Amino acid sequence: MWCITNPDGRAGIEPFMAEHGHELSADQLQFFYVAVPAWVQFLHRWQFGVYLHYMVWQFMAWRRARRICQEVNVDYVHHATYGSLQMGSWMWRLGKPLIFGPVGGAQRAPEAFRAFIPGWFKTETMRNVIGWLLMTFDPNVRQTLRHAALVLAANTETAALARRLGANRVELFLDSGLPESFFLPTCPEREAGPVLRLLWLARLYPRKALLLVLDALSRVDKRVAFHLTVIGDGPLGPQVPGWITQYGLTDRVTWRGSVPWAEVQSAFLSHDAFLFGSLRDSFATQFLEAMATGLPVITLDHQGAHDFIPAAAAIKVPVTTPAATADGLARAVEYLHDHPQVRPAMGQAGYAFARTQTWAARTYRLMKLTSVQVPPRHAWRAHRSAAQASQLATARLA
């Protein structure tokens, strides 16, 4: 396998290969680091520069891939870099079977909820306009989908858009996973206490909609004892204390900011439920982490959460009007508080699902989906252990 990636990945790849490279044959896995010109890298600090950076990088990566294909009879090409359908891929020009994804990008934040997303014009309107321009005027997007042997979509919205734009074969494929080491041997058990301990965890970006959760908690019946822990920092961090005061939740919400990973793991185990209401997400790895630690989930019934989170593991609130959705989240909090006996079963359902979503399982499914593109090599497969095959295929996703 020949892997073309950004130089930013070198710091993680080279130590890993130094430790595990001996498990592969010589030159079986090779990395090529493609860097953009310095002026393009400089512009990457602004949003428009992110798009420019990726367009230039794709072109340069395609040129490197073309040189590889002139020397090697490549079986297929897997583009798994930028999780956005609207950015397309230059790799269809190689004339090889193309696996594209997993990608999202078709999901949108409902406009009726704009009051819960600060800076709506900058974060949502401009994103939607740029996406429309790319899909309308950039022929590369449609050509990518029409030439792709397989498109892996991270949610049903993206799958539907890919089909409308000409994709022949589309499969839902979750773009998140967990290592086996993340799991405890059995689903963690929690003692129900008088206070329902809720956890919110994410970067503080507008689309993560912490405001919606705070609004919902302000609607919870006053008799219900709950406490929300907010973990995460980001551009909206300076506004969080003011929001907590605004919604009258000073005694019921604690913002811890950015904390070490060990404290995040501890937080998953010391809370009773995971409350998260992102208004635009392909999916959120936090969902898998919460379920893997046996936490019942309260979230919105749309996008990746709708597609992948089992109904038995979560209360998923319909996204209708802002008031009705916030009320639905509030009623869910009340329900889990008043019915502590349902929480263990929800936690067990989530834990059982998360166990099926390891990187090894994701790799196995990817290999099954792509096996039709690869000529059989019985001798090659015979001496590969499952672990080696998993590491090799996981690298395709790097």
PDB file of C-alpha atoms in Angstrom, residues 134-336:
ATOM      1  CA  LEU A 134     -18.939  23.633  -5.252  1.00  0.00           C
ATOM      2  CA  MET A 135     -21.726  21.177  -6.105  1.00  0.00           C
ATOM      3  CA  THR A 136     -23.155  23.479  -8.798  1.00  0.00           C
ATOM      4  CA  PHE A 137     -20.080  24.807 -10.549  1.00  0.00           C
ATOM      5  CA  ASP A 138     -17.242  22.398  -9.733  1.00  0.00           C
ATOM      6  CA  PRO A 139     -17.553  19.444 -12.133  1.00  0.00           C
ATOM      7  CA  ASN A 140     -15.024  17.555 -10.031  1.00  0.00           C
ATOM      8  CA  VAL A 141     -17.678  16.789  -7.392  1.00  0.00           C
ATOM      9  CA  ARG A 142     -20.100  15.057  -9.783  1.00  0.00           C
ATOM     10  CA  GLN A 143     -17.270  13.367 -11.645  1.00  0.00           C
ATOM     11  CA  THR A 144     -15.948  11.956  -8.366  1.00  0.00           C
ATOM     12  CA  LEU A 145     -19.313  10.464  -7.470  1.00  0.00           C
ATOM     13  CA  ARG A 146     -20.039   9.127 -10.935  1.00  0.00           C
ATOM     14  CA  HIS A 147     -16.645   7.466 -11.240  1.00  0.00           C
ATOM     15  CA  ALA A 148     -16.479   6.113  -7.693  1.00  0.00           C
ATOM     16  CA  ALA A 149     -16.848   2.364  -7.392  1.00  0.00           C
ATOM     17  CA  LEU A 150     -18.075   2.908  -3.831  1.00  0.00           C
ATOM     18  CA  VAL A 151     -19.080   5.965  -1.801  1.00  0.00           C
ATOM     19  CA  LEU A 152     -19.027   5.606   1.989  1.00  0.00           C
ATOM     20  CA  ALA A 153     -21.501   8.081   3.505  1.00  0.00           C
ATOM     21  CA  ALA A 154     -21.451   9.059   7.170  1.00  0.00           C
ATOM     22  CA  ASN A 155     -25.192   9.764   7.352  1.00  0.00           C
ATOM     23  CA  THR A 156     -28.381   9.341   5.327  1.00  0.00           C
ATOM     24  CA  GLU A 157     -28.440  12.998   4.259  1.00  0.00           C
ATOM     25  CA  THR A 158     -25.051  12.595   2.580  1.00  0.00           C
ATOM     26  CA  ALA A 159     -25.996   9.202   1.128  1.00  0.00           C
ATOM     27  CA  ALA A 160     -29.106  10.707  -0.484  1.00  0.00           C
ATOM     28  CA  LEU A 161     -27.140  13.646  -1.903  1.00  0.00           C
ATOM     29  CA  ALA A 162     -24.448  11.341  -3.296  1.00  0.00           C
ATOM     30  CA  ARG A 163     -27.102   9.311  -5.120  1.00  0.00           C
ATOM     31  CA  ARG A 164     -28.747  12.467  -6.511  1.00  0.00           C
ATOM     32  CA  LEU A 165     -25.391  13.615  -7.869  1.00  0.00           C
ATOM     33  CA  GLY A 166     -24.775  10.345  -9.685  1.00  0.00           C
ATOM     34  CA  ALA A 167     -23.144   7.862  -7.313  1.00  0.00           C
ATOM     35  CA  ASN A 168     -23.862   4.273  -8.304  1.00  0.00           C
ATOM     36  CA  ARG A 169     -23.064   2.455  -5.058  1.00  0.00           C
ATOM     37  CA  VAL A 170     -23.450   4.138  -1.682  1.00  0.00           C
ATOM     38  CA  GLU A 171     -23.072   2.516   1.738  1.00  0.00           C
ATOM     39  CA  LEU A 172     -23.661   4.036   5.161  1.00  0.00           C
ATOM     40  CA  PHE A 173     -20.345   3.843   6.998  1.00  0.00           C
ATOM     41  CA  LEU A 174     -19.730   5.333  10.418  1.00  0.00           C
ATOM     42  CA  ASP A 175     -16.580   7.444  10.386  1.00  0.00           C
ATOM     43  CA  SER A 176     -15.846   6.944  14.088  1.00  0.00           C
ATOM     44  CA  GLY A 177     -14.504   3.969  15.994  1.00  0.00           C
ATOM     45  CA  LEU A 178     -12.881   2.936  19.260  1.00  0.00           C
ATOM     46  CA  PRO A 179      -9.817   0.842  20.085  1.00  0.00           C
ATOM     47  CA  GLU A 180     -10.342  -2.365  22.037  1.00  0.00           C
ATOM     48  CA  SER A 181      -8.332  -0.832  24.866  1.00  0.00           C
ATOM     49  CA  PHE A 182     -11.062   1.739  25.478  1.00  0.00           C
ATOM     50  CA  PHE A 183     -13.502  -0.822  26.906  1.00  0.00           C
ATOM     51  CA  LEU A 184     -13.804  -2.204  30.399  1.00  0.00           C
ATOM     52  CA  PRO A 185     -14.418  -5.991  30.446  1.00  0.00           C
ATOM     53  CA  THR A 186     -18.092  -5.452  31.306  1.00  0.00           C
ATOM     54  CA  CYS A 187     -20.533  -2.583  31.106  1.00  0.00           C
ATOM     55  CA  PRO A 188     -19.887  -0.208  34.047  1.00  0.00           C
ATOM     56  CA  GLU A 189     -22.584  -0.168  36.732  1.00  0.00           C
ATOM     57  CA  ARG A 190     -23.712   3.011  38.482  1.00  0.00           C
ATOM     58  CA  GLU A 191     -25.471   3.553  41.766  1.00  0.00           C
ATOM     59  CA  ALA A 192     -28.514   5.795  41.290  1.00  0.00           C
ATOM     60  CA  GLY A 193     -28.315   8.841  43.534  1.00  0.00           C
ATOM     61  CA  PRO A 194     -30.673  11.708  44.321  1.00  0.00           C
ATOM     62  CA  VAL A 195     -29.004  13.994  41.743  1.00  0.00           C
ATOM     63  CA  LEU A 196     -28.987  13.077  38.041  1.00  0.00           C
ATOM     64  CA  ARG A 197     -25.419  13.699  36.868  1.00  0.00           C
ATOM     65  CA  LEU A 198     -25.345  14.833  33.230  1.00  0.00           C
ATOM     66  CA  LEU A 199     -22.263  15.176  31.010  1.00  0.00           C
ATOM     67  CA  TRP A 200     -21.763  17.415  27.948  1.00  0.00           C
ATOM     68  CA  LEU A 201     -18.459  17.054  26.100  1.00  0.00           C
ATOM     69  CA  ALA A 202     -17.247  18.768  22.935  1.00  0.00           C
ATOM     70  CA  ARG A 203     -15.225  21.585  21.490  1.00  0.00           C
ATOM     71  CA  LEU A 204     -17.088  24.839  22.052  1.00  0.00           C
ATOM     72  CA  TYR A 205     -17.997  25.517  18.441  1.00  0.00           C
ATOM     73  CA  PRO A 206     -21.289  27.225  17.533  1.00  0.00           C
ATOM     74  CA  ARG A 207     -22.791  24.199  15.773  1.00  0.00           C
ATOM     75  CA  LYS A 208     -22.366  22.054  18.894  1.00  0.00           C
ATOM     76  CA  ALA A 209     -25.267  24.113  20.292  1.00  0.00           C
ATOM     77  CA  LEU A 210     -24.481  24.172  23.992  1.00  0.00           C
ATOM     78  CA  LEU A 211     -27.006  27.020  24.133  1.00  0.00           C
ATOM     79  CA  LEU A 212     -29.802  24.619  23.157  1.00  0.00           C
ATOM     80  CA  VAL A 213     -28.894  22.286  26.017  1.00  0.00           C
ATOM     81  CA  LEU A 214     -28.801  25.162  28.505  1.00  0.00           C
ATOM     82  CA  ASP A 215     -32.165  26.394  27.271  1.00  0.00           C
ATOM     83  CA  ALA A 216     -33.565  22.881  27.674  1.00  0.00           C
ATOM     84  CA  LEU A 217     -32.233  22.563  31.223  1.00  0.00           C
ATOM     85  CA  SER A 218     -33.852  25.868  32.174  1.00  0.00           C
ATOM     86  CA  ARG A 219     -37.194  24.223  31.272  1.00  0.00           C
ATOM     87  CA  VAL A 220     -36.703  21.174  33.527  1.00  0.00           C
ATOM     88  CA  ASP A 221     -39.183  20.958  36.379  1.00  0.00           C
ATOM     89  CA  LYS A 222     -37.698  22.626  39.460  1.00  0.00           C
ATOM     90  CA  ARG A 223     -38.369  19.528  41.570  1.00  0.00           C
ATOM     91  CA  VAL A 224     -35.832  17.541  39.481  1.00  0.00           C
ATOM     92  CA  ALA A 225     -32.365  17.452  40.997  1.00  0.00           C
ATOM     93  CA  PHE A 226     -29.724  17.419  38.250  1.00  0.00           C
ATOM     94  CA  HIS A 227     -26.229  18.743  37.629  1.00  0.00           C
ATOM     95  CA  LEU A 228     -24.577  19.201  34.237  1.00  0.00           C
ATOM     96  CA  THR A 229     -20.809  19.050  33.772  1.00  0.00           C
ATOM     97  CA  VAL A 230     -19.574  20.787  30.615  1.00  0.00           C
ATOM     98  CA  ILE A 231     -16.131  19.674  29.428  1.00  0.00           C
ATOM     99  CA  GLY A 232     -14.441  21.358  26.505  1.00  0.00           C
ATOM    100  CA  ASP A 233     -13.048  24.674  25.339  1.00  0.00           C
ATOM    101  CA  GLY A 234     -12.974  26.553  22.090  1.00  0.00           C
ATOM    102  CA  PRO A 235     -13.909  29.849  20.411  1.00  0.00           C
ATOM    103  CA  LEU A 236     -17.087  30.242  22.459  1.00  0.00           C
ATOM    104  CA  GLY A 237     -15.410  29.525  25.796  1.00  0.00           C
ATOM    105  CA  PRO A 238     -15.413  33.145  27.052  1.00  0.00           C
ATOM    106  CA  GLN A 239     -19.209  33.291  26.652  1.00  0.00           C
ATOM    107  CA  VAL A 240     -20.047  30.132  28.602  1.00  0.00           C
ATOM    108  CA  PRO A 241     -20.116  31.629  32.142  1.00  0.00           C
ATOM    109  CA  GLY A 242     -22.486  34.353  30.935  1.00  0.00           C
ATOM    110  CA  TRP A 243     -24.793  31.783  29.298  1.00  0.00           C
ATOM    111  CA  ILE A 244     -24.960  29.725  32.494  1.00  0.00           C
ATOM    112  CA  THR A 245     -25.968  32.832  34.433  1.00  0.00           C
ATOM    113  CA  GLN A 246     -28.414  33.946  31.740  1.00  0.00           C
ATOM    114  CA  TYR A 247     -30.358  30.689  31.987  1.00  0.00           C
ATOM    115  CA  GLY A 248     -30.357  30.696  35.782  1.00  0.00           C
ATOM    116  CA  LEU A 249     -28.238  27.545  36.028  1.00  0.00           C
ATOM    117  CA  THR A 250     -25.350  28.800  38.159  1.00  0.00           C
ATOM    118  CA  ASP A 251     -25.892  26.121  40.805  1.00  0.00           C
ATOM    119  CA  ARG A 252     -26.733  23.381  38.319  1.00  0.00           C
ATOM    120  CA  VAL A 253     -24.013  23.635  35.663  1.00  0.00           C
ATOM    121  CA  THR A 254     -20.238  23.423  36.039  1.00  0.00           C
ATOM    122  CA  TRP A 255     -17.938  24.291  33.141  1.00  0.00           C
ATOM    123  CA  ARG A 256     -14.553  22.619  33.518  1.00  0.00           C
ATOM    124  CA  GLY A 257     -12.987  23.771  30.269  1.00  0.00           C
ATOM    125  CA  SER A 258     -10.331  21.647  28.602  1.00  0.00           C
ATOM    126  CA  VAL A 259      -9.070  18.808  30.804  1.00  0.00           C
ATOM    127  CA  PRO A 260      -6.556  15.950  30.328  1.00  0.00           C
ATOM    128  CA  TRP A 261      -7.830  12.794  28.669  1.00  0.00           C
ATOM    129  CA  ALA A 262      -7.587  10.801  31.904  1.00  0.00           C
ATOM    130  CA  GLU A 263     -10.081  13.189  33.472  1.00  0.00           C
ATOM    131  CA  VAL A 264     -12.389  12.834  30.477  1.00  0.00           C
ATOM    132  CA  GLN A 265     -12.396   9.057  30.925  1.00  0.00           C
ATOM    133  CA  SER A 266     -13.114   9.501  34.614  1.00  0.00           C
ATOM    134  CA  ALA A 267     -15.998  11.860  33.791  1.00  0.00           C
ATOM    135  CA  PHE A 268     -17.623   9.254  31.536  1.00  0.00           C
ATOM    136  CA  LEU A 269     -17.604   6.819  34.443  1.00  0.00           C
ATOM    137  CA  SER A 270     -18.780   9.256  37.134  1.00  0.00           C
ATOM    138  CA  HIS A 271     -21.921  10.555  35.417  1.00  0.00           C
ATOM    139  CA  ASP A 272     -25.375   9.075  34.869  1.00  0.00           C
ATOM    140  CA  ALA A 273     -26.220  10.204  31.321  1.00  0.00           C
ATOM    141  CA  PHE A 274     -24.675  11.896  28.301  1.00  0.00           C
ATOM    142  CA  LEU A 275     -26.590  14.979  27.094  1.00  0.00           C
ATOM    143  CA  PHE A 276     -25.574  16.316  23.697  1.00  0.00           C
ATOM    144  CA  GLY A 277     -27.571  18.299  21.149  1.00  0.00           C
ATOM    145  CA  SER A 278     -25.287  19.248  18.275  1.00  0.00           C
ATOM    146  CA  LEU A 279     -27.295  20.873  15.475  1.00  0.00           C
ATOM    147  CA  ARG A 280     -24.859  19.856  12.714  1.00  0.00           C
ATOM    148  CA  ASP A 281     -22.663  16.771  12.850  1.00  0.00           C
ATOM    149  CA  SER A 282     -21.928  13.820  10.610  1.00  0.00           C
ATOM    150  CA  PHE A 283     -21.695  11.935  13.889  1.00  0.00           C
ATOM    151  CA  ALA A 284     -19.837  12.546  17.142  1.00  0.00           C
ATOM    152  CA  THR A 285     -17.230  10.174  18.526  1.00  0.00           C
ATOM    153  CA  GLN A 286     -18.402  11.272  21.974  1.00  0.00           C
ATOM    154  CA  PHE A 287     -21.526   9.180  21.421  1.00  0.00           C
ATOM    155  CA  LEU A 288     -19.465   6.015  21.024  1.00  0.00           C
ATOM    156  CA  GLU A 289     -17.295   6.904  24.020  1.00  0.00           C
ATOM    157  CA  ALA A 290     -20.371   7.531  26.160  1.00  0.00           C
ATOM    158  CA  MET A 291     -22.033   4.279  25.117  1.00  0.00           C
ATOM    159  CA  ALA A 292     -18.791   2.355  25.584  1.00  0.00           C
ATOM    160  CA  THR A 293     -18.831   3.473  29.224  1.00  0.00           C
ATOM    161  CA  GLY A 294     -22.476   2.507  29.695  1.00  0.00           C
ATOM    162  CA  LEU A 295     -23.963   6.005  29.677  1.00  0.00           C
ATOM    163  CA  PRO A 296     -27.564   6.458  28.485  1.00  0.00           C
ATOM    164  CA  VAL A 297     -27.717   9.148  25.800  1.00  0.00           C
ATOM    165  CA  ILE A 298     -30.064  12.119  25.409  1.00  0.00           C
ATOM    166  CA  THR A 299     -29.692  13.745  22.012  1.00  0.00           C
ATOM    167  CA  LEU A 300     -31.419  14.964  18.856  1.00  0.00           C
ATOM    168  CA  ASP A 301     -33.043  12.567  16.432  1.00  0.00           C
ATOM    169  CA  HIS A 302     -31.299  13.706  13.274  1.00  0.00           C
ATOM    170  CA  GLN A 303     -28.178  13.225  11.161  1.00  0.00           C
ATOM    171  CA  GLY A 304     -25.646  10.636  12.333  1.00  0.00           C
ATOM    172  CA  ALA A 305     -27.246  10.285  15.767  1.00  0.00           C
ATOM    173  CA  HIS A 306     -30.496   9.246  14.086  1.00  0.00           C
ATOM    174  CA  ASP A 307     -28.743   6.774  11.803  1.00  0.00           C
ATOM    175  CA  PHE A 308     -26.467   4.947  14.213  1.00  0.00           C
ATOM    176  CA  ILE A 309     -27.407   5.304  17.884  1.00  0.00           C
ATOM    177  CA  PRO A 310     -29.670   2.375  18.868  1.00  0.00           C
ATOM    178  CA  ALA A 311     -33.134   3.391  20.048  1.00  0.00           C
ATOM    179  CA  ALA A 312     -32.735   1.242  23.167  1.00  0.00           C
ATOM    180  CA  ALA A 313     -29.610   3.173  24.187  1.00  0.00           C
ATOM    181  CA  ALA A 314     -30.937   6.705  23.915  1.00  0.00           C
ATOM    182  CA  ILE A 315     -33.778   9.151  24.125  1.00  0.00           C
ATOM    183  CA  LYS A 316     -33.689  10.907  20.761  1.00  0.00           C
ATOM    184  CA  VAL A 317     -35.754  14.080  20.595  1.00  0.00           C
ATOM    185  CA  PRO A 318     -37.343  15.104  17.265  1.00  0.00           C
ATOM    186  CA  VAL A 319     -35.985  18.302  15.717  1.00  0.00           C
ATOM    187  CA  THR A 320     -39.102  20.367  15.047  1.00  0.00           C
ATOM    188  CA  THR A 321     -39.331  23.878  16.503  1.00  0.00           C
ATOM    189  CA  PRO A 322     -36.803  25.329  18.956  1.00  0.00           C
ATOM    190  CA  ALA A 323     -39.321  25.456  21.805  1.00  0.00           C
ATOM    191  CA  ALA A 324     -40.673  21.951  21.198  1.00  0.00           C
ATOM    192  CA  THR A 325     -37.177  20.463  20.848  1.00  0.00           C
ATOM    193  CA  ALA A 326     -35.900  22.160  24.000  1.00  0.00           C
ATOM    194  CA  ASP A 327     -39.019  20.952  25.835  1.00  0.00           C
ATOM    195  CA  GLY A 328     -38.366  17.434  24.542  1.00  0.00           C
ATOM    196  CA  LEU A 329     -34.824  17.478  25.902  1.00  0.00           C
ATOM    197  CA  ALA A 330     -36.144  18.756  29.230  1.00  0.00           C
ATOM    198  CA  ARG A 331     -38.743  15.958  29.422  1.00  0.00           C
ATOM    199  CA  ALA A 332     -35.999  13.420  28.675  1.00  0.00           C
ATOM    200  CA  VAL A 333     -33.954  14.705  31.617  1.00  0.00           C
ATOM    201  CA  GLU A 334     -37.010  14.463  33.851  1.00  0.00           C
ATOM    202  CA  TYR A 335     -37.716  10.926  32.660  1.00  0.00           C
ATOM    203  CA  LEU A 336     -34.222   9.639  33.428  1.00  0.00           C
TER     204      LEU A 336
END
